[in-house]
Short mmCIF file of C-alpha atoms in Angstrom, two decimals:
data_model
loop_
_atom_site.label_atom_id
_atom_site.label_comp_id
_atom_site.label_asym_id
_atom_site.label_seq_id
_atom_site.Cartn_x
_atom_site.Cartn_y
_atom_site.Cartn_z
CA MET A 1039 -74.85 -24.55 36.41
CA SER A 1040 -73.51 -22.63 39.41
CA GLY A 1041 -70.60 -23.97 40.19
CA ALA A 1042 -67.40 -23.32 40.26
CA GLY A 1043 -66.49 -24.28 36.94
CA SER A 1044 -69.12 -22.80 35.51
CA PRO A 1045 -68.64 -19.59 33.16
CA SER A 1046 -71.37 -17.86 35.40
CA TYR A 1047 -69.37 -18.55 38.59
CA ARG A 1048 -66.29 -17.19 37.05
CA TRP A 1049 -67.20 -13.74 36.22
CA THR A 1050 -69.64 -13.39 40.16
CA LYS A 1051 -67.22 -11.32 42.72
CA ARG A 1052 -66.44 -14.48 44.63
CA GLY A 1053 -64.73 -15.33 41.25
CA ARG A 1054 -63.26 -12.68 40.94
CA ALA A 1055 -61.45 -12.29 44.74
CA LYS A 1056 -60.68 -16.39 44.41
CA ARG A 1057 -58.40 -15.09 41.21
CA CYS A 1058 -56.96 -12.09 42.74
CA ARG A 1059 -56.24 -14.58 45.43
CA ALA A 1060 -54.40 -16.96 44.06
CA PHE A 1061 -52.66 -14.40 41.92
CA ARG A 1062 -50.91 -13.21 45.16
CA CYS A 1063 -49.93 -16.69 46.12
CA THR A 1064 -48.70 -17.65 42.89
CA THR A 1065 -46.55 -14.52 42.83
CA ARG A 1066 -45.35 -15.08 46.71
CA THR A 1067 -44.22 -18.78 45.52
CA HIS A 1068 -42.71 -18.42 42.51
CA ARG A 1069 -39.76 -16.99 40.58
CA GLY A 1070 -38.13 -15.90 37.04
CA LYS A 1071 -39.27 -18.78 34.96
CA ASN A 1072 -41.69 -20.73 36.80
CA ARG A 1073 -43.37 -17.40 38.34
CA ASN A 1074 -43.97 -16.71 34.26
CA ARG A 1075 -44.97 -19.97 33.34
CA ALA A 1076 -47.42 -20.02 36.66
CA LEU A 1077 -49.37 -16.93 35.87
CA ARG A 1078 -49.32 -18.04 31.96
CA LYS A 1079 -51.26 -20.81 33.20
CA GLY A 1080 -53.37 -18.95 35.12
CA THR A 1081 -54.57 -16.89 32.79
CA ARG A 1082 -55.50 -19.80 30.40
CA GLN A 1083 -57.62 -21.17 32.84
CA ASN A 1084 -59.01 -17.88 33.96
CA ARG A 1085 -59.54 -16.78 30.26
CA THR A 1086 -59.29 -13.45 31.33
CA PRO A 1087 -56.74 -10.51 29.81
CA LEU A 1088 -53.84 -9.77 32.53
CA LYS A 1089 -53.39 -6.17 33.96
CA TRP A 1090 -50.60 -3.87 32.86
CA SER A 1091 -48.91 -4.48 36.03
CA GLN A 1092 -48.69 -8.48 35.20
CA LYS A 1093 -48.33 -8.06 31.69
CA PHE A 1094 -45.17 -5.68 32.66
CA PHE A 1095 -43.65 -8.81 35.58
CA LEU A 1096 -44.28 -11.24 32.39
CA ASN A 1097 -41.73 -9.09 30.23
CA ARG A 1098 -39.47 -8.73 32.67
CA ASN A 1099 -37.62 -11.48 32.36
CA LEU A 1100 -37.45 -10.89 28.35
CA ARG A 1101 -36.38 -7.65 28.76
CA ARG A 1102 -33.53 -8.52 31.06
CA ASP A 1103 -32.57 -11.36 27.90
CA LEU A 1104 -32.97 -8.46 25.56
CA PHE A 1105 -30.78 -6.16 27.73
CA ARG A 1106 -27.85 -8.27 28.01
CA LYS A 1107 -27.68 -9.24 24.80
CA MET A 1108 -27.84 -5.23 23.90
CA SER A 1109 -24.95 -4.92 26.18
CA ALA A 1110 -22.90 -8.00 24.44
CA ALA A 1111 -23.34 -6.39 20.91
CA ILE A 1112 -22.14 -2.54 22.14
CA PRO A 1113 -18.10 -2.96 21.85
CA PHE A 1114 -17.14 -0.99 24.49
CA ARG A 1115 -19.50 -2.03 27.15
CA SER A 1116 -17.06 -4.80 28.60
CA ILE A 1117 -13.91 -3.06 28.74
CA ASN A 1118 -10.58 -5.17 30.41
CA LEU A 1119 -9.21 -2.16 32.22
CA ARG A 1120 -5.85 -3.70 32.34
CA ALA A 1121 -5.52 -4.93 29.17
CA GLU A 1122 -6.51 -1.24 28.30
CA LEU A 1123 -3.55 0.01 30.54
CA ARG A 1124 -1.09 -1.81 29.01
CA LEU A 1125 -1.77 -0.08 25.57
CA ALA A 1126 -1.85 3.08 27.18
CA LEU A 1127 1.62 2.59 28.90
CA LEU A 1128 2.95 1.57 25.94
CA ALA A 1129 2.15 3.73 24.24
CA ALA A 1130 3.71 5.94 26.59
CA ALA A 1131 7.09 4.28 27.17
CA GLU A 1132 7.38 4.28 22.91
CA SER A 1133 6.63 8.26 23.19
CA CYS A 1134 9.25 9.22 25.28
CA TRP A 1135 12.29 7.09 23.36
CA LEU A 1136 10.42 8.49 19.92
CA TYR A 1137 10.68 11.96 21.23
CA ALA A 1138 14.40 11.13 22.42
CA ILE A 1139 14.48 10.93 18.93
CA VAL A 1140 13.28 13.93 17.43
CA LEU A 1141 14.81 15.96 20.00
CA THR A 1142 18.27 14.44 19.59
CA ILE A 1143 17.83 15.16 15.87
CA GLY A 1144 16.55 18.63 16.15
CA VAL A 1145 19.07 20.03 18.45
CA ILE A 1146 22.19 18.83 15.89
CA ALA A 1147 20.20 20.68 13.04
CA GLY A 1148 19.18 23.49 14.63
CA PHE A 1149 15.08 23.35 14.69
CA PRO A 1150 13.89 26.01 16.92
CA ARG A 1151 11.03 23.51 17.52
CA VAL A 1152 9.83 19.86 17.37
CA ILE A 1153 6.71 17.79 17.71
CA SER A 1154 5.94 17.15 21.25
CA PRO A 1155 5.46 13.86 23.20
CA LEU A 1156 1.91 14.76 23.63
CA GLY A 1157 1.70 14.73 19.80
CA ILE A 1158 3.39 11.67 19.99
CA PHE A 1159 1.19 10.13 22.22
CA VAL A 1160 -1.45 10.90 20.28
CA VAL A 1161 -0.60 9.72 17.19
CA TYR A 1162 0.64 5.88 18.92
CA TRP A 1163 -2.93 5.67 21.41
CA LEU A 1164 -5.03 6.44 18.48
CA GLY A 1165 -3.07 3.96 16.11
CA LEU A 1166 -3.84 1.72 18.49
CA VAL A 1167 -7.64 2.30 18.66
CA VAL A 1168 -7.40 2.42 14.72
CA GLY A 1169 -5.28 -1.38 14.37
CA ARG A 1170 -7.91 -2.76 16.74
CA LEU A 1171 -11.57 -1.36 15.88
CA LEU A 1172 -10.79 -1.60 11.08
CA PRO A 1173 -10.40 -5.50 11.23
CA ARG A 1174 -14.03 -5.80 13.66
CA LEU A 1175 -15.83 -4.00 10.36
CA PRO A 1176 -17.40 -6.60 7.39
CA HIS A 1177 -15.80 -4.49 4.80
CA ALA A 1178 -13.05 -5.65 1.74
CA TRP A 1179 -9.60 -5.31 2.58
CA ARG A 1180 -9.06 -2.77 0.28
CA THR A 1181 -11.79 -0.36 1.84
CA LEU A 1182 -10.17 -0.89 4.77
CA GLN A 1183 -6.73 -0.10 3.83
CA ILE A 1184 -7.97 3.32 2.58
CA ALA A 1185 -9.60 4.05 5.86
CA SER A 1186 -6.16 3.65 7.75
CA VAL A 1187 -4.38 5.97 5.49
CA ILE A 1188 -7.49 7.88 5.83
CA CYS A 1189 -6.65 7.83 9.89
CA ALA A 1190 -2.76 8.16 9.48
CA VAL A 1191 -3.58 11.64 7.76
CA LEU A 1192 -6.27 12.93 9.84
CA ILE A 1193 -4.41 11.57 13.17
CA ILE A 1194 -1.21 13.17 12.36
CA LEU A 1195 -3.11 16.74 11.81
CA LEU A 1196 -4.26 16.25 14.68
CA ALA A 1197 -1.25 15.65 16.72
CA MET A 1198 0.84 18.26 14.45
CA ARG A 1199 -2.00 20.91 15.76
CA VAL A 1200 -1.94 19.66 19.75
CA GLY A 1201 1.86 18.87 20.05
CA PHE A 1202 3.59 21.68 17.57
CA TYR A 1203 1.35 24.72 16.79
CA GLY A 1204 0.10 25.18 20.04
CA GLU A 1205 0.98 29.02 20.25
CA PHE A 1206 -2.45 29.34 17.28
CA ALA A 1207 -5.60 30.03 18.42
CA LEU A 1208 -7.72 27.01 18.50
CA THR A 1209 -10.03 27.56 15.48
CA SER A 1210 -7.24 29.86 13.16
CA PRO A 1211 -6.83 27.42 10.12
CA LEU A 1212 -3.65 29.41 9.25
CA TRP A 1213 -1.21 26.49 11.01
CA LEU A 1214 -1.96 24.79 7.87
CA SER A 1215 -0.50 26.51 5.47
CA SER A 1216 2.29 27.15 7.92
CA TYR A 1217 2.78 23.22 7.60
CA PHE A 1218 2.60 22.21 4.68
CA GLU A 1219 4.80 25.27 3.46
CA ASN A 1220 7.52 24.09 5.73
CA GLY A 1221 6.61 20.02 5.36
CA LEU A 1222 6.38 20.16 1.81
CA ALA A 1223 9.95 21.40 1.43
CA PHE A 1224 12.16 18.55 0.88
CA PHE A 1225 14.71 19.81 -1.30
CA GLN A 1226 15.12 23.15 -0.55
CA ARG A 1227 15.85 22.67 3.09
CA PHE A 1228 15.11 20.27 6.32
CA THR A 1229 12.79 21.72 8.63
CA GLY A 1230 11.64 20.38 11.93
CA GLU A 1231 7.83 19.88 10.43
CA GLN A 1232 9.43 17.25 8.07
CA ILE A 1233 11.06 15.48 11.05
CA SER A 1234 8.44 15.51 13.21
CA THR A 1235 6.17 13.80 10.33
CA LEU A 1236 8.15 10.95 9.85
CA VAL A 1237 8.07 10.22 13.19
CA LEU A 1238 4.48 10.58 14.09
CA ILE A 1239 4.45 7.98 10.77
CA LEU A 1240 7.19 5.58 12.67
CA ALA A 1241 4.60 6.26 15.38
CA TYR A 1242 1.51 5.21 13.70
CA MET A 1243 2.81 2.17 12.17
CA ARG A 1244 4.34 0.61 15.21
CA ALA A 1245 0.88 1.21 17.02
CA LEU A 1246 -0.70 -0.84 13.82
CA GLY A 1247 1.68 -3.27 14.40
CA PHE A 1248 1.06 -3.68 18.32
CA ALA A 1249 -2.89 -3.20 17.76
CA GLN A 1250 -3.76 -7.34 17.49
CA ARG A 1251 -0.50 -8.40 19.35
CA PRO A 1252 -1.40 -9.45 23.02
CA LEU A 1253 0.60 -7.66 24.94
CA THR A 1254 2.34 -10.36 26.87
CA LEU A 1255 5.33 -10.38 29.39
CA TRP A 1256 7.63 -11.17 26.89
CA VAL A 1257 6.64 -8.82 24.08
CA ILE A 1258 6.43 -5.45 26.56
CA GLY A 1259 9.78 -6.89 28.42
CA PHE A 1260 11.42 -7.29 24.75
CA GLN A 1261 9.90 -3.34 23.94
CA PHE A 1262 11.29 -2.21 27.27
CA ARG A 1263 15.26 -4.06 26.20
CA LEU A 1264 14.76 -2.38 22.69
CA GLY A 1265 14.36 1.51 24.67
CA ILE A 1266 17.56 0.87 26.65
CA VAL A 1267 19.58 0.21 23.56
CA ILE A 1268 17.75 3.19 21.75
CA PHE A 1269 18.38 5.88 24.94
CA PHE A 1270 21.63 4.25 25.40
CA ALA A 1271 22.59 5.13 21.40
CA LEU A 1272 20.85 8.51 21.56
CA ALA A 1273 23.30 9.25 25.38
CA ILE A 1274 26.80 8.67 22.89
CA ILE A 1275 25.13 10.68 20.13
CA ALA A 1276 24.29 13.69 22.58
CA ALA A 1277 27.87 13.27 24.71
CA PHE A 1278 28.94 14.42 21.39
CA ALA A 1279 26.77 16.87 20.06
CA GLY A 1280 25.82 18.03 23.30
CA ARG A 1281 23.13 20.66 24.67
CA VAL A 1282 20.90 17.21 24.47
CA ASP A 1283 19.03 16.72 27.94
CA PHE A 1284 16.61 14.03 27.72
CA ILE A 1285 17.34 12.60 31.61
CA PHE A 1286 13.71 13.29 32.50
CA TRP A 1287 11.93 11.25 29.82
CA ILE A 1288 14.29 8.20 30.27
CA PHE A 1289 13.06 8.27 33.77
CA MET A 1290 9.36 8.50 32.75
CA PHE A 1291 10.31 5.60 30.19
CA PHE A 1292 11.12 3.23 32.96
CA ALA A 1293 8.41 4.68 35.22
CA PHE A 1294 6.02 3.64 32.00
CA SER A 1295 8.02 0.26 30.63
CA LEU A 1296 8.28 -1.08 34.40
CA LEU A 1297 4.43 -0.35 35.24
CA GLY A 1298 3.51 -2.18 32.32
CA ILE A 1299 5.80 -5.20 32.88
CA ALA A 1300 4.32 -5.20 36.25
CA LEU A 1301 0.66 -5.56 34.87
CA ALA A 1302 1.57 -8.02 32.29
CA ARG A 1303 2.73 -10.00 35.32
CA ILE A 1304 -0.25 -9.70 37.23
CA GLU A 1305 -2.28 -10.67 34.43
CA GLU A 1306 -0.66 -14.06 34.17
CA ALA A 1307 -0.31 -14.53 38.06
CA GLY A 1308 -3.68 -14.04 37.79
CA GLN A 1309 -4.97 -17.06 35.53
CA THR A 1310 -4.06 -19.09 38.83
CA SER A 1311 -4.45 -17.22 41.84
CA PRO A 1312 -6.93 -14.26 42.67
CA LEU A 1313 -6.00 -10.82 42.10
CA ASP A 1314 -6.69 -8.69 45.48
CA ALA A 1315 -5.33 -5.06 46.78
CA ARG A 1316 -2.15 -6.56 47.87
CA TRP A 1317 -0.78 -6.20 44.37
CA THR A 1318 -1.54 -2.76 43.76
CA VAL A 1319 0.85 -1.86 46.74
CA VAL A 1320 3.49 -4.26 45.72
CA MET A 1321 3.63 -3.11 41.93
CA PHE A 1322 3.80 0.75 43.12
CA THR A 1323 5.76 0.06 46.19
CA MET A 1324 8.88 -1.82 43.97
CA LEU A 1325 8.00 0.49 41.05
CA ALA A 1326 8.92 3.49 43.31
CA ALA A 1327 12.16 2.02 45.06
CA THR A 1328 13.34 0.95 41.35
CA LEU A 1329 12.89 4.80 40.61
CA LEU A 1330 14.83 6.28 43.34
CA VAL A 1331 18.06 3.67 43.24
CA GLY A 1332 17.92 4.72 39.70
CA PHE A 1333 17.76 8.60 40.79
CA ALA A 1334 20.44 7.97 43.60
CA LEU A 1335 22.75 6.23 40.89
CA THR A 1336 22.44 9.40 38.40
CA ARG A 1337 23.76 11.68 41.44
CA PHE A 1338 26.93 9.32 41.59
CA LEU A 1339 27.68 8.23 38.02
CA THR A 1340 27.77 11.41 36.59
CA LEU A 1341 30.48 12.79 33.82
CA ASP A 1342 32.57 14.30 36.36
CA ALA A 1343 33.11 10.96 38.41
CA LEU A 1344 33.41 9.18 34.82
CA ASN A 1345 36.32 11.29 34.43
CA ALA A 1346 37.88 11.44 37.14
CA PHE A 1347 37.47 7.00 37.04
CA ILE A 1348 39.42 7.49 33.71
CA ALA A 1349 41.86 9.64 34.80
CA PHE A 1350 42.51 7.46 37.23
CA LEU A 1351 43.02 4.82 35.25
CA SER A 1352 45.48 6.65 32.03
CA PRO A 1353 48.43 4.51 33.56
CA VAL A 1354 46.75 2.23 32.74
CA PHE A 1355 45.16 3.10 29.18
CA LEU A 1356 49.31 4.16 28.21
CA VAL A 1357 50.56 0.96 28.93
CA LEU A 1358 47.52 -0.78 26.32
CA GLN A 1359 48.61 1.95 24.05
CA ILE A 1360 51.81 0.96 24.26
CA ILE A 1361 51.11 -2.72 23.63
CA PHE A 1362 48.75 -1.82 20.68
CA PHE A 1363 51.27 0.17 19.03
CA ILE A 1364 54.03 -2.57 19.60
CA LEU A 1365 51.24 -5.07 18.42
CA ALA A 1366 50.22 -3.12 15.21
CA LEU A 1367 53.75 -2.15 13.99
CA PRO A 1368 53.80 -5.19 11.68
CA PHE A 1369 50.64 -4.57 9.89
CA PHE A 1370 51.99 -1.13 9.35
CA ILE A 1371 55.50 -2.07 7.97
CA LEU A 1372 53.48 -4.30 5.73
CA THR A 1373 50.84 -1.79 4.27
CA GLU A 1374 53.33 0.93 3.70
CA PHE A 1375 55.78 -2.08 1.63
CA LEU A 1376 52.79 -3.19 -0.43
CA ILE A 1377 51.61 1.05 -1.11
CA ARG A 1378 54.91 1.45 -2.51
CA LEU A 1379 54.84 -1.79 -4.59
CA LEU A 1380 51.75 -0.97 -6.45
CA ILE A 1381 52.11 2.76 -7.09
CA PRO A 1382 54.07 2.29 -10.36
CA LEU A 1383 50.80 -0.23 -11.78
CA PHE A 1384 48.44 2.90 -9.93
CA ASN A 1385 50.24 5.36 -12.40
CA LEU A 1386 50.07 3.28 -15.50
CA LEU A 1387 46.18 2.57 -15.24
CA ALA A 1388 45.80 6.97 -14.29
CA ASN A 1389 47.81 7.30 -17.18
CA ALA A 1390 45.48 5.38 -19.36
CA PHE A 1391 42.68 6.65 -18.13
CA SER A 1392 43.44 9.75 -19.07
CA LYS A 1393 44.49 9.32 -22.69
CA MET A 1394 40.81 7.26 -23.33
CA ILE A 1395 38.98 10.68 -21.61
CA PRO A 1396 39.38 13.84 -23.88
CA THR A 1397 40.32 16.67 -22.82
CA ILE A 1398 38.26 19.91 -22.99
CA PRO A 1399 39.93 23.08 -23.55
CA GLN A 1400 39.43 25.38 -20.99
CA THR A 1401 38.83 28.48 -23.85
CA ASN A 1402 36.15 27.16 -25.32
CA ILE A 1403 33.40 29.89 -25.33
CA GLU A 1404 30.45 27.13 -26.62
CA THR A 1405 30.48 25.44 -24.13
CA VAL A 1406 29.27 28.39 -21.63
CA PRO A 1407 25.82 29.16 -23.01
CA ILE A 1408 25.55 25.01 -23.37
CA LEU A 1409 25.80 24.63 -19.38
CA GLU A 1410 23.58 28.16 -18.86
CA SER A 1411 20.55 25.89 -20.80
CA VAL A 1412 21.03 23.04 -19.42
CA THR A 1413 20.84 24.84 -15.88
CA ARG A 1414 18.07 26.96 -16.92
CA SER A 1415 16.36 23.27 -17.93
CA PHE A 1416 16.93 21.69 -14.52
CA GLU A 1417 15.74 24.65 -12.90
CA THR A 1418 12.53 25.03 -15.00
CA LEU A 1419 11.73 21.22 -13.85
CA MET A 1420 12.61 21.52 -10.54
CA PRO A 1421 9.24 22.16 -9.04
CA TYR A 1422 7.48 19.40 -10.98
CA LEU A 1423 10.31 17.16 -9.66
CA ARG A 1424 9.68 18.52 -6.05
CA LEU A 1425 6.05 17.69 -6.40
CA ALA A 1426 6.70 13.90 -7.93
CA GLY A 1427 8.94 13.37 -5.23
CA VAL A 1428 5.93 14.17 -2.58
CA VAL A 1429 3.69 12.27 -4.51
CA LEU A 1430 6.20 9.37 -4.47
CA VAL A 1431 6.65 9.88 -0.79
CA LEU A 1432 2.98 9.54 0.05
CA VAL A 1433 1.71 6.55 -2.55
CA VAL A 1434 5.15 5.20 -0.66
CA ILE A 1435 3.91 5.73 3.12
CA GLY A 1436 0.50 5.00 2.13
CA TRP A 1437 1.68 1.41 0.12
CA VAL A 1438 4.24 0.99 3.88
CA ILE A 1439 0.64 1.40 6.06
CA ALA A 1440 -1.54 -0.59 4.29
CA ARG A 1441 0.88 -3.15 4.19
CA ALA A 1442 1.17 -3.40 7.76
CA LEU A 1443 -2.48 -3.17 8.30
CA ASN A 1444 -3.08 -6.31 5.89
CA ARG A 1445 -0.50 -8.41 7.79
CA ARG A 1446 -2.31 -7.58 10.93
CA MET A 1447 -5.47 -8.72 9.29
CA ASN A 1448 -3.99 -11.69 8.21
CA ARG A 1449 -2.77 -12.29 11.18
CA GLU A 1450 -6.00 -11.54 12.95
CA GLU A 1451 -7.63 -13.89 10.54
CA GLU A 1452 -5.65 -16.59 10.94
CA GLU A 1453 -5.84 -16.62 14.64
CA MET A 1454 -9.82 -16.35 14.33
CA PHE A 1455 -9.77 -19.83 12.37
CA THR A 1456 -7.58 -20.94 14.86
CA ARG A 1457 -9.50 -20.01 17.96
CA GLU A 1458 -12.72 -21.11 16.44
CA GLY A 1459 -11.62 -24.21 15.96
CA VAL A 1460 -10.49 -23.92 19.02
CA ASP A 1461 -13.58 -23.27 20.75
CA GLU A 1462 -15.22 -25.88 18.32
CA LYS A 1463 -13.44 -28.86 19.43
CA GLN A 1464 -14.00 -27.96 23.29
CA SER A 1465 -17.53 -27.35 23.19
CA ILE A 1466 -17.80 -30.71 20.83
CA GLN A 1467 -15.49 -32.42 24.01
CA ARG A 1468 -17.99 -30.95 26.44
CA GLU A 1469 -21.05 -32.19 25.32
CA ARG A 1470 -21.94 -35.53 26.75
CA ARG A 1471 -23.77 -37.40 23.50
CA PRO A 1472 -24.43 -40.92 23.77
CA ARG A 1473 -22.20 -43.26 22.18
CA ALA A 1474 -23.55 -45.68 19.33
CA ALA A 1475 -23.69 -49.42 20.69
CA ARG A 1476 -21.03 -50.65 19.20
CA PRO A 1477 -21.63 -53.49 16.60
CA GLN A 1478 -21.39 -57.24 17.66
CA ARG A 1479 -18.48 -58.67 15.44
CA ARG A 1480 -19.37 -61.83 13.95
CA GLU A 1481 -17.15 -64.22 12.99
CA VAL A 1482 -17.25 -65.45 9.33
CA HIS A 1483 -17.51 -68.90 9.40
CA ALA A 1484 -21.11 -68.80 11.87
CA GLU A 1485 -22.53 -66.12 9.42
CA ASN A 1486 -22.10 -68.67 6.64
CA VAL A 1487 -23.75 -71.62 8.86
CA ARG A 1488 -26.86 -69.18 9.76
CA ARG A 1489 -26.92 -68.29 5.86
CA ILE A 1490 -27.13 -71.97 4.83
CA TYR A 1491 -30.07 -72.63 7.77
CA ALA A 1492 -31.63 -68.88 6.15
CA ALA A 1493 -31.13 -70.90 2.43
CA LEU A 1494 -33.22 -74.29 3.77
CA GLN A 1495 -35.89 -72.27 5.33
CA ALA A 1496 -36.34 -70.24 2.30
CA GLN A 1497 -36.30 -73.51 0.44
CA ALA A 1498 -38.83 -75.21 2.09
CA GLU A 1499 -41.17 -72.18 2.08
CA ALA A 1500 -40.63 -72.24 -1.52
CA LEU A 1501 -41.95 -76.64 -1.31
CA GLY A 1502 -44.85 -75.86 0.51
CA LEU A 1503 -43.11 -76.09 4.52
CA PRO A 1504 -43.12 -72.45 5.62
CA ARG A 1505 -41.45 -72.59 9.59
CA ARG A 1506 -44.15 -70.97 11.64
CA ALA A 1507 -43.31 -67.50 13.79
CA ALA A 1508 -43.10 -68.94 17.04
CA GLU A 1509 -41.13 -72.63 15.97
CA THR A 1510 -38.01 -73.02 17.18
CA PRO A 1511 -35.29 -74.96 14.52
CA LEU A 1512 -35.78 -78.41 16.81
CA GLU A 1513 -39.60 -77.70 16.51
CA PHE A 1514 -39.27 -77.34 13.50
CA LEU A 1515 -36.90 -80.49 12.23
CA PRO A 1516 -39.59 -83.30 12.39
CA ARG A 1517 -41.69 -81.51 10.64
CA LEU A 1518 -39.12 -81.17 7.87
CA THR A 1519 -37.94 -84.72 8.16
CA ALA A 1520 -41.72 -85.82 7.81
CA ARG A 1521 -41.93 -83.90 4.16
CA PHE A 1522 -38.40 -84.66 3.17
CA PRO A 1523 -37.68 -87.99 4.68
CA GLY A 1524 -34.86 -89.60 2.32
CA SER A 1525 -32.68 -86.00 3.70
CA ALA A 1526 -33.37 -86.66 7.21
CA ALA A 1527 -29.86 -86.92 8.31
CA ASN A 1528 -28.56 -83.92 6.42
CA LEU A 1529 -31.51 -82.19 7.89
CA GLU A 1530 -30.48 -82.95 11.46
CA LYS A 1531 -27.01 -81.86 11.13
CA ILE A 1532 -27.74 -78.59 9.18
CA THR A 1533 -30.23 -77.75 11.98
CA ASN A 1534 -28.38 -79.10 14.70
CA GLU A 1535 -24.71 -76.99 13.62
CA TYR A 1536 -27.25 -73.93 13.23
CA VAL A 1537 -28.12 -74.51 16.63
CA ALA A 1538 -24.99 -74.49 18.13
CA VAL A 1539 -23.95 -72.18 16.50
CA HIS A 1540 -26.82 -69.46 16.92
CA TYR A 1541 -27.96 -70.49 20.31
CA ALA A 1542 -24.78 -72.17 22.29
CA GLN A 1543 -22.65 -69.54 20.26
CA GLN A 1544 -19.74 -72.19 19.47
CA GLN A 1545 -17.44 -70.76 17.16
CA ALA A 1546 -17.29 -72.82 13.51
CA SER A 1547 -14.14 -73.82 11.75
CA ASP A 1548 -13.60 -73.31 7.74
CA ALA A 1549 -13.74 -77.22 7.40
CA GLN A 1550 -16.64 -77.05 9.38
CA VAL A 1551 -18.57 -74.64 6.95
CA ARG A 1552 -17.09 -76.46 4.00
CA GLU A 1553 -18.55 -79.94 4.52
CA LEU A 1554 -22.10 -78.26 6.15
CA ARG A 1555 -21.52 -76.63 2.25
CA ASP A 1556 -21.36 -79.52 0.53
CA VAL A 1557 -24.30 -81.23 2.58
CA TRP A 1558 -26.56 -77.98 1.65
CA LYS A 1559 -25.78 -78.61 -2.12
CA LYS A 1560 -26.94 -81.80 -2.08
CA THR A 1561 -29.72 -81.24 0.58
CA LYS A 1562 -31.13 -78.93 -1.86
CA GLU A 1563 -31.03 -81.50 -4.98
CA GLU A 1564 -33.01 -84.07 -3.14
CA MET A 1565 -35.32 -81.46 -1.35
CA LYS A 1566 -36.18 -80.10 -5.18
CA GLN A 1567 -36.77 -83.77 -6.38
CA ALA A 1568 -39.04 -84.90 -3.76
CA GLY A 1569 -40.81 -82.10 -4.28
CA ALA A 1570 -41.30 -82.05 -7.72
#
């Protein structure tokens, strides 16, 4: 055999050339899976090993699918930049009013320094990262809570190193001793390290609270209004305390908050209309215009302008004071009358209590050593009480953080279950499954007629007269009447009723079924007697 299909022809020079031409033609005409299928088919026909280039080509699609699966498994592979930017802007905006709080307290208390806004932002942003990553880990709740507390301690130490002890060398551990010495002096003095640590703990807890929440337009707008209220309260306190200047951080708060609100609005609008460069231009233009208007108003609405306005309205204030005094005068007179009326009762109660408490003579010498021993005992217990207080504070902080994380995890779990149920419902709705044929509803009386005729066939077959496979009821009727001549009328009646119900699809009544059942009982006895 020397034809094209013989084994000897496959290994000749001409056969190899033909296979190469077929391979080149196949690679030109096929793409993707069709090309791989053609190569595999040619390989099975030719029974020749593939070259390295052919193997590389065959496995390219498999490698592409594997790369896509690995890319999807990486959590930071696909990042929503607008969502991440909203989180960073939220952290920056809340860091502004948190820094204003700690700055106001520090100035009033006379602290030389407090935590910087950078340290607060680091704690807030890392708290958001921890709050989003920990619930994804497949571990027990207690393990994740302990991990959250450990992360909080490390992040707060990092923020204190960056935002409070920046003057120390990068590798110097001396700042730790200074921090713990001043931070743990709860019962001795109030230090800047303590208030800074409390603010950082508050920032971390708020970050855990916002980590799993969707930053919608309503949420960001509510936090913006909350920050305005806090700044307003701090401005009133600063007006009485003096020497507190956080105007720059008010402008930064407005810039970050308005930018976050704009991004949230863009995100909502992007669900119905496509996003383009116009959104960015409009967003930054409106932000700059808003800040410019606010800055211009601050040049006019100053304390001097407010004092001048109050001085201008001073006659009106004088009239209001006179009206208030006239309205409050009867109340003051009534209050004075009641006090004078109750003075004897108060004196009587005071005398009764003074008689109940024994008086200690001032010249008692034995009371002095007793008081000194109690004071020494209290001084001995002071270090232990401080340690117990520190441990209690740390336990309370850890419990609050763990409870916040547990609340976030429970919410994430409920949202996950709800999301899975919605996705499953949508996937089921998308699937087009062929519906099963709806069973035909049979009328009860017609079914009874069919059963009576089936019993007739069974009785005839038991007596040696079976119905043939291709025989109709009307063809079977002559043989029945010939075999059972005494029941010919009844057999004809049962057959006609069955044909009317089964073939003509006529409805049967209850009276017809009862009559047919009586006829069948009588016919059955007659058939038994005839067969015997």
